[in-house]
CSV table of C-alpha atoms in Angstrom, one decimal:
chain,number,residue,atom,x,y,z
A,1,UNK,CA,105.3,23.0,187.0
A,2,UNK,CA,102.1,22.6,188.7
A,3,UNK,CA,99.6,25.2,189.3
A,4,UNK,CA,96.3,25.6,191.2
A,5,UNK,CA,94.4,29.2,192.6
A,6,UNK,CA,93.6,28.2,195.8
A,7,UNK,CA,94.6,28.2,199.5
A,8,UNK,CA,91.2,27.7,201.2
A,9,UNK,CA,91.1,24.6,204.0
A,10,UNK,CA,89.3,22.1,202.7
A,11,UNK,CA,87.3,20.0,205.3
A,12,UNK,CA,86.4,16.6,204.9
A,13,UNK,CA,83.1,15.9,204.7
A,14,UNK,CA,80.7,12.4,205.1
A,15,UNK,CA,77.6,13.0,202.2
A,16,UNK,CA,74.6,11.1,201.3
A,17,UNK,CA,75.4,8.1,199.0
A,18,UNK,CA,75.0,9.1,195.3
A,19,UNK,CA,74.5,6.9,192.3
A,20,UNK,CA,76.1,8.5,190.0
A,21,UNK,CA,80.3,9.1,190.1
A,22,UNK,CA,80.4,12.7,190.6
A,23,UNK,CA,82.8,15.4,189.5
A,24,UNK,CA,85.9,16.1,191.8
A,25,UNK,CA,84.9,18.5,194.6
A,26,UNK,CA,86.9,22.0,193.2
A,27,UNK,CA,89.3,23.6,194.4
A,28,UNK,CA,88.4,25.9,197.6
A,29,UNK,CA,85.5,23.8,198.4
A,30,UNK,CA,84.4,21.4,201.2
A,31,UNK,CA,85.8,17.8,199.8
A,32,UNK,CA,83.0,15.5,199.6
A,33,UNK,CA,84.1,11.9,201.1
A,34,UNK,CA,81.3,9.5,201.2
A,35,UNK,CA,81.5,5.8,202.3
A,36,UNK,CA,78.6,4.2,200.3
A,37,UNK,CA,78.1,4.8,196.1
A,38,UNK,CA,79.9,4.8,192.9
A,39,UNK,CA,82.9,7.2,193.7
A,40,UNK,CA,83.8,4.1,196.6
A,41,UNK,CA,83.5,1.4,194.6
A,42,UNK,CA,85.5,3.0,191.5
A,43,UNK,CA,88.2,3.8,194.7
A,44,UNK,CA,88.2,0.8,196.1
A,45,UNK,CA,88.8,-0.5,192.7
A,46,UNK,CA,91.4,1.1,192.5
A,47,UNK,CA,93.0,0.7,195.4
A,48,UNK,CA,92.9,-3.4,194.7
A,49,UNK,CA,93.8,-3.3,191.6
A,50,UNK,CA,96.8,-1.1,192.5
A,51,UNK,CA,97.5,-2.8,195.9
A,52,UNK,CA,97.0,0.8,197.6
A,53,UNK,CA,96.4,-0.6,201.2
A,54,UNK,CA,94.7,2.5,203.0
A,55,UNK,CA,92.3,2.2,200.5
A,56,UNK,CA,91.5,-1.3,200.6
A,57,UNK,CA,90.2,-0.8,204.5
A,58,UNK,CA,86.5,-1.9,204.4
A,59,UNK,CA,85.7,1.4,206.4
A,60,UNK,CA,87.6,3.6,203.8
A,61,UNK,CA,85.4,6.6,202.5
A,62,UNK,CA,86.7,8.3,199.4
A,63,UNK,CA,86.4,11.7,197.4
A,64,UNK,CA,87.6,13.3,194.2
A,65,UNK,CA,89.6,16.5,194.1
A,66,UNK,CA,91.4,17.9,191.6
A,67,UNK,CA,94.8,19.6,193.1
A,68,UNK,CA,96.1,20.6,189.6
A,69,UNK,CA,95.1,22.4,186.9
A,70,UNK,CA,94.7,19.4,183.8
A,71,UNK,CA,93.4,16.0,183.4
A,72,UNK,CA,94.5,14.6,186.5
A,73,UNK,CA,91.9,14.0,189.4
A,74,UNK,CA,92.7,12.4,192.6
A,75,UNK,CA,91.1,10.6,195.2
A,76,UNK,CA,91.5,11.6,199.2
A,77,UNK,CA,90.8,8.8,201.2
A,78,UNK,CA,89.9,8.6,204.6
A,79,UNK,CA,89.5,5.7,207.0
A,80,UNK,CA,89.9,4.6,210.6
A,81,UNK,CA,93.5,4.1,211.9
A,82,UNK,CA,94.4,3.0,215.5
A,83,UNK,CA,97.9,5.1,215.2
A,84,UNK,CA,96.3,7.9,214.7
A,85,UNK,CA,95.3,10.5,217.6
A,86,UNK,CA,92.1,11.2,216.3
A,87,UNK,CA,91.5,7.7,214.8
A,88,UNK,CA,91.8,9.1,211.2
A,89,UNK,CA,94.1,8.8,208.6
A,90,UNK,CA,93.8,10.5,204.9
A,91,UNK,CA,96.1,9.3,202.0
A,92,UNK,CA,95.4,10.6,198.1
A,93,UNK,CA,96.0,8.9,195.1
A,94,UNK,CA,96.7,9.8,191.6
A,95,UNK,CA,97.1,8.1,188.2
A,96,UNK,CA,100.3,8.1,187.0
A,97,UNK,CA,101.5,8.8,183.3
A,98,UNK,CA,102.0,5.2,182.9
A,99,UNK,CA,98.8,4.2,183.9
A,100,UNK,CA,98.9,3.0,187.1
A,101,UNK,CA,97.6,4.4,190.6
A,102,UNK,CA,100.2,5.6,193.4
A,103,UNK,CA,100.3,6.9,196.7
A,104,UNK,CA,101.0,10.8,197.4
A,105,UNK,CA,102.8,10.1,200.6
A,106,UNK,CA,104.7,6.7,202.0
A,107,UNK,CA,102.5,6.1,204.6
A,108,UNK,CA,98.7,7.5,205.1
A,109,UNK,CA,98.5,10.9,207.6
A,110,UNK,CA,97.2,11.4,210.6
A,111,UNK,CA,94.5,14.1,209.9
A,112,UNK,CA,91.1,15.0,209.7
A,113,UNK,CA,91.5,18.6,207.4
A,114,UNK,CA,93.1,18.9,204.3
A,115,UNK,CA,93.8,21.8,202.0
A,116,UNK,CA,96.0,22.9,199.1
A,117,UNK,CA,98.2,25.3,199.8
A,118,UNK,CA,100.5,27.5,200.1
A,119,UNK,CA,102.9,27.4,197.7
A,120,UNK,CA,106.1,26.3,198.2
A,121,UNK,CA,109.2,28.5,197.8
A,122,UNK,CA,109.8,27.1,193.9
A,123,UNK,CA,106.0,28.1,193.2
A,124,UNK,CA,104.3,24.7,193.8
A,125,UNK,CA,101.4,23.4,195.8
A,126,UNK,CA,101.9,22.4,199.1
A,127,UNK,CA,98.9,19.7,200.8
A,128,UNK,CA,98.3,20.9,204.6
A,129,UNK,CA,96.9,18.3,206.9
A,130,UNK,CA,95.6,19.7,210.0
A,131,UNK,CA,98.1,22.3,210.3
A,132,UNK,CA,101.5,20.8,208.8
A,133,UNK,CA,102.6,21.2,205.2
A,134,UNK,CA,103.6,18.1,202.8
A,135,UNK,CA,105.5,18.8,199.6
A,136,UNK,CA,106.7,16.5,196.9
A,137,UNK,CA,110.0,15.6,197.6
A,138,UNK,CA,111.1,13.0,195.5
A,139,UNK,CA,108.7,9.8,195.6
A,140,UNK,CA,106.3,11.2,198.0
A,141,UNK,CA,104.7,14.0,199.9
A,142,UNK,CA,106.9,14.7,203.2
A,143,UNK,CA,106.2,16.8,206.0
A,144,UNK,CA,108.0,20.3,205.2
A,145,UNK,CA,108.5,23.5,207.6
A,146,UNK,CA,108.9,26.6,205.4
């Protein structure tokens, strides 16, 4: 079972370029997206490499988070969609136990704020995205009403 301590909203933020990867933003903090510096090109990377197609968007910014307690770090990414209201979309993506990189929900989500939280009625960690809840159902991340 998965378990965090937090149900702050987490913004989304644009930062200064750095040159060094930096830790995931915690828990109950601002999320720190930039578009330019090592945390991009190690998402981008990633993104290719896993065919992860939000990600591959050359106007994609990216972050680190980590939603769970453990090893396990994830990457929100953020980048201009023309389906989108407010010509946003955010996706995350975490490595999976075999290795490879996947997708939290089927399709990127229309959304500018994300945060963790609350918990769903079996104890886990719901995402909220500017006001709606996602929880794991399954493959992906779905749009729940609790």
């Amino acid at each position: 079972m998965r378990k965090t301590a937090c149900l702050t909203l987490l913004s989304l933020a644009v930062l200064p370029p750095s040159t060094a990867i930096a830790a995931p933003t915690p828990r109950g903090q601002v999320i720190a997206i930039t578009c330019t510096g090592a945390v991009v090109t190690e998402g981008r990377k990633v993104a290719k490499d896993n065919d992860l197609k939000h990600g591959q968007n050359p106007k994609a910014c990216f972050g680190r988070m980590q939603i769970y307690d453990g090893p396990n770090r994830q990457f929100v990414v953020v980048a201009p969609s023309t389906s989108c209201p407010g010509g946003k979309a955010i996706d995350v993506y975490e490595r999976s136990n075999a290795g490879s990189w996947y997708s939290f929900f089927e399709k990127p989500v229309c959304g500018s704020k994300l945060s963790i939280g609350p918990k769903d009625p079996w104890g886990d960690w719901m995402l909220t995205i500017d006001g709606k809840h996602y929880d794991s159902r399954g493959q992906f991340y779905v749009p729940v009403t609790y």
